[in-house]
Amino acid sequence: MSFAHALPQSLSPSRLSDFQTCPRRYQYASIERIPQPASYATAKGRFAHYVFEQLFTLAPVDRTIDHAREFIVPAVEAILTDDVRADIGMDDVMLAKLVAETDSILTTYFLMEDPTAISSEGVELRLGATVNGAPLFGILDRLDRDADGTLAIVDYKTGGLPNRNYDSQTFANAELYAALCGASLGEKPRKIRLMYVAMGETIERDVTDVVVEARSNSASKAWGRINQYYNDGDFPATPSVNACRFCSYKDLCRANGVPVPR
Ligand code: SF4
């Protein structure tokens, strides 16, 4: 088959992750552009990210918890669009829960770090560069300049803590962002900080040149396969319990004869 839409011009770490999990998911999301309905968890993530982004638009001295809380009402307007509300069936009870959980996240976050002491080089930083032939693009939650003068990637996570058996996957996106920073800013971050703001825990890892090189190569190979599958007109489905569990294309796949696990 040939596709109605052109191949995307760039590849983000999350779309790369889609592709590596299941090429057919990438086809549906990025080529056919079939919308993925919001869930409560994704809406909550976007809601909290909005509040953190606004907090860091303030001068460091003004980044207090009271000012952070003032961004909750604007977040309702900015994030909870009619489409999102319809997707998750939002009513007043759910809205009150979301606001209370965001407030709790802020309380936890302010115990994790003092944002008045953070030197940030960028918030919601848009980066694009060709890395090993792969046109990468992404938006970083935050890029900090640490006290020792080096850069650190900061990624907020609003879900639970990861299973440590999957550590390599946990850092995969951020390590690709490190490659993207190196190519677009001319300076590689030396640390990655994943802030689990609902859990009060930060998981930190050093960035090594070996890892950045490996992530770059992996993205480059994936981009080559994406081009090949696009020209073939078919991205293979690779169903598995883990891949399909949270995928919104299950019904579509089953209708197309893919044996999606129950
Ligand atoms: S339901 Fe499973 S097989 Fe189908 S696109 Fe999603 S991950 Fe792939």
mmCIF file of C-alpha atoms in Angstrom, residues 68-226:
data_model
loop_
_atom_site.group_PDB
_atom_site.id
_atom_site.type_symbol
_atom_site.label_atom_id
_atom_site.label_comp_id
_atom_site.label_asym_id
_atom_site.label_seq_id
_atom_site.Cartn_x
_atom_site.Cartn_y
_atom_site.Cartn_z
ATOM 1 C CA ALA A 68 3.260 27.516 41.525
ATOM 2 C CA ARG A 69 -0.257 26.919 42.846
ATOM 3 C CA GLU A 70 -1.448 30.030 41.013
ATOM 4 C CA PHE A 71 -0.783 28.212 37.729
ATOM 5 C CA ILE A 72 -3.260 25.414 38.471
ATOM 6 C CA VAL A 73 -6.308 27.410 37.343
ATOM 7 C CA PRO A 74 -4.639 28.504 34.058
ATOM 8 C CA ALA A 75 -3.663 24.854 33.518
ATOM 9 C CA VAL A 76 -7.347 23.878 33.571
ATOM 10 C CA GLU A 77 -7.932 26.280 30.683
ATOM 11 C CA ALA A 78 -4.764 25.389 28.748
ATOM 12 C CA ILE A 79 -4.722 21.600 29.094
ATOM 13 C CA LEU A 80 -8.272 20.431 29.697
ATOM 14 C CA THR A 81 -9.668 21.194 26.278
ATOM 15 C CA ASP A 82 -13.105 19.908 25.267
ATOM 16 C CA ASP A 83 -11.462 17.012 23.398
ATOM 17 C CA VAL A 84 -9.404 15.984 26.423
ATOM 18 C CA ARG A 85 -12.437 16.254 28.722
ATOM 19 C CA ALA A 86 -14.457 14.099 26.337
ATOM 20 C CA ASP A 87 -11.664 11.495 26.006
ATOM 21 C CA ILE A 88 -11.366 10.962 29.749
ATOM 22 C CA GLY A 89 -15.020 11.583 30.654
ATOM 23 C CA MET A 90 -14.114 14.409 32.971
ATOM 24 C CA ASP A 91 -16.713 15.539 35.490
ATOM 25 C CA ASP A 92 -16.436 17.773 38.570
ATOM 26 C CA VAL A 93 -15.296 14.891 40.770
ATOM 27 C CA MET A 94 -12.474 13.971 38.398
ATOM 28 C CA LEU A 95 -11.448 17.611 38.052
ATOM 29 C CA ALA A 96 -11.275 18.000 41.843
ATOM 30 C CA LYS A 97 -9.134 14.831 41.997
ATOM 31 C CA LEU A 98 -6.770 16.137 39.324
ATOM 32 C CA VAL A 99 -6.379 19.492 41.064
ATOM 33 C CA ALA A 100 -5.785 17.808 44.447
ATOM 34 C CA GLU A 101 -3.200 15.428 42.963
ATOM 35 C CA THR A 102 -1.398 18.307 41.246
ATOM 36 C CA ASP A 103 -1.340 20.214 44.524
ATOM 37 C CA SER A 104 0.133 17.145 46.199
ATOM 38 C CA ILE A 105 2.758 16.869 43.427
ATOM 39 C CA LEU A 106 3.763 20.480 44.055
ATOM 40 C CA THR A 107 4.100 19.852 47.795
ATOM 41 C CA THR A 108 6.285 16.820 47.070
ATOM 42 C CA TYR A 109 8.313 18.639 44.413
ATOM 43 C CA PHE A 110 9.238 21.493 46.735
ATOM 44 C CA LEU A 111 10.689 18.918 49.148
ATOM 45 C CA MET A 112 12.812 17.466 46.327
ATOM 46 C CA GLU A 113 14.557 20.644 45.196
ATOM 47 C CA ASP A 114 14.566 24.391 45.702
ATOM 48 C CA PRO A 115 13.647 25.951 42.327
ATOM 49 C CA THR A 116 14.915 29.374 43.480
ATOM 50 C CA ALA A 117 18.423 27.868 43.437
ATOM 51 C CA ILE A 118 18.165 26.284 39.983
ATOM 52 C CA SER A 119 20.105 27.773 37.097
ATOM 53 C CA SER A 120 18.154 26.745 34.029
ATOM 54 C CA GLU A 121 19.401 27.089 30.456
ATOM 55 C CA GLY A 122 15.979 26.319 29.024
ATOM 56 C CA VAL A 123 12.476 25.110 29.821
ATOM 57 C CA GLU A 124 10.373 23.207 27.293
ATOM 58 C CA LEU A 125 13.444 23.607 25.111
ATOM 59 C CA ARG A 126 12.877 22.721 21.448
ATOM 60 C CA LEU A 127 15.891 21.020 19.892
ATOM 61 C CA GLY A 128 16.441 19.692 16.398
ATOM 62 C CA ALA A 129 19.525 18.292 14.674
ATOM 63 C CA THR A 130 20.579 15.540 12.318
ATOM 64 C CA VAL A 131 22.433 12.892 14.276
ATOM 65 C CA ASN A 132 24.150 10.093 12.316
ATOM 66 C CA GLY A 133 21.757 10.782 9.448
ATOM 67 C CA ALA A 134 18.618 10.689 11.631
ATOM 68 C CA PRO A 135 16.677 13.988 11.789
ATOM 69 C CA LEU A 136 15.961 14.160 15.503
ATOM 70 C CA PHE A 137 13.627 16.608 17.190
ATOM 71 C CA GLY A 138 12.425 16.888 20.751
ATOM 72 C CA ILE A 139 11.264 19.148 23.529
ATOM 73 C CA LEU A 140 13.234 18.962 26.773
ATOM 74 C CA ASP A 141 11.408 19.602 30.047
ATOM 75 C CA ARG A 142 14.408 21.443 31.445
ATOM 76 C CA LEU A 143 18.129 21.863 30.813
ATOM 77 C CA ASP A 144 20.013 22.925 33.943
ATOM 78 C CA ARG A 145 23.463 24.371 34.411
ATOM 79 C CA ASP A 146 24.774 22.603 37.510
ATOM 80 C CA ALA A 147 27.059 24.180 40.081
ATOM 81 C CA ASP A 148 30.093 22.441 38.522
ATOM 82 C CA GLY A 149 29.380 24.198 35.193
ATOM 83 C CA THR A 150 28.085 21.140 33.310
ATOM 84 C CA LEU A 151 24.651 20.643 31.759
ATOM 85 C CA ALA A 152 22.011 18.315 33.165
ATOM 86 C CA ILE A 153 18.843 17.056 31.466
ATOM 87 C CA VAL A 154 15.821 17.177 33.771
ATOM 88 C CA ASP A 155 12.707 15.171 32.951
ATOM 89 C CA TYR A 156 9.580 15.302 35.129
ATOM 90 C CA LYS A 157 7.708 12.036 35.594
ATOM 91 C CA THR A 158 4.236 12.058 37.107
ATOM 92 C CA GLY A 159 3.761 8.270 37.218
ATOM 93 C CA GLY A 160 5.161 5.628 39.528
ATOM 94 C CA LEU A 161 8.786 4.630 39.873
ATOM 95 C CA PRO A 162 10.191 2.367 37.154
ATOM 96 C CA ASN A 163 11.095 -1.237 37.634
ATOM 97 C CA ARG A 164 14.864 -1.155 38.115
ATOM 98 C CA ASN A 165 15.176 -4.271 35.926
ATOM 99 C CA TYR A 166 14.367 -1.980 32.994
ATOM 100 C CA ASP A 167 16.881 0.736 33.819
ATOM 101 C CA SER A 168 18.267 0.910 30.307
ATOM 102 C CA GLN A 169 14.797 1.645 28.870
ATOM 103 C CA THR A 170 14.075 4.161 31.626
ATOM 104 C CA PHE A 171 16.925 6.402 30.489
ATOM 105 C CA ALA A 172 16.678 5.726 26.739
ATOM 106 C CA ASN A 173 14.766 8.872 25.775
ATOM 107 C CA ALA A 174 16.875 11.172 27.924
ATOM 108 C CA GLU A 175 20.097 9.664 26.563
ATOM 109 C CA LEU A 176 18.915 10.408 23.055
ATOM 110 C CA TYR A 177 18.166 13.953 24.181
ATOM 111 C CA ALA A 178 21.789 14.133 25.325
ATOM 112 C CA ALA A 179 22.866 13.289 21.758
ATOM 113 C CA LEU A 180 20.461 15.927 20.458
ATOM 114 C CA CYS A 181 21.892 18.552 22.837
ATOM 115 C CA GLY A 182 25.414 17.683 21.751
ATOM 116 C CA ALA A 183 24.530 18.051 18.069
ATOM 117 C CA SER A 184 22.361 21.163 18.337
ATOM 118 C CA LEU A 185 24.018 23.092 21.188
ATOM 119 C CA GLY A 186 27.598 21.873 20.767
ATOM 120 C CA GLU A 187 27.714 20.717 24.380
ATOM 121 C CA LYS A 188 26.714 17.343 25.785
ATOM 122 C CA PRO A 189 24.925 17.204 29.127
ATOM 123 C CA ARG A 190 26.817 15.212 31.713
ATOM 124 C CA LYS A 191 23.875 14.170 33.857
ATOM 125 C CA ILE A 192 20.293 13.016 33.478
ATOM 126 C CA ARG A 193 17.848 13.622 36.291
ATOM 127 C CA LEU A 194 14.470 11.891 36.160
ATOM 128 C CA MET A 195 12.288 13.576 38.778
ATOM 129 C CA TYR A 196 9.411 11.341 39.894
ATOM 130 C CA VAL A 197 7.478 14.285 41.259
ATOM 131 C CA ALA A 198 4.514 12.252 42.513
ATOM 132 C CA MET A 199 6.809 9.881 44.393
ATOM 133 C CA GLY A 200 9.387 12.324 45.776
ATOM 134 C CA GLU A 201 12.323 10.507 44.225
ATOM 135 C CA THR A 202 14.943 11.544 41.682
ATOM 136 C CA ILE A 203 16.878 8.951 39.699
ATOM 137 C CA GLU A 204 20.124 10.301 38.348
ATOM 138 C CA ARG A 205 22.606 8.879 35.880
ATOM 139 C CA ASP A 206 25.858 10.150 34.363
ATOM 140 C CA VAL A 207 25.906 10.555 30.593
ATOM 141 C CA THR A 208 28.847 8.849 28.919
ATOM 142 C CA ASP A 209 30.053 9.299 25.355
ATOM 143 C CA VAL A 210 29.684 5.538 24.804
ATOM 144 C CA VAL A 211 25.996 5.616 25.703
ATOM 145 C CA VAL A 212 25.313 8.711 23.598
ATOM 146 C CA GLU A 213 27.036 7.069 20.643
ATOM 147 C CA ALA A 214 25.002 3.885 21.106
ATOM 148 C CA ARG A 215 21.702 5.804 21.286
ATOM 149 C CA SER A 216 22.644 7.825 18.200
ATOM 150 C CA ASN A 217 23.461 4.660 16.254
ATOM 151 C CA SER A 218 20.236 3.028 17.346
ATOM 152 C CA ALA A 219 18.207 6.082 16.217
ATOM 153 C CA SER A 220 20.072 6.132 12.918
ATOM 154 C CA LYS A 221 19.330 2.444 12.243
ATOM 155 C CA ALA A 222 15.675 2.944 13.195
ATOM 156 C CA TRP A 223 15.377 5.902 10.815
ATOM 157 C CA GLY A 224 16.757 3.727 8.017
ATOM 158 C CA ARG A 225 14.160 1.034 8.756
ATOM 159 C CA ILE A 226 11.367 3.630 8.975
#
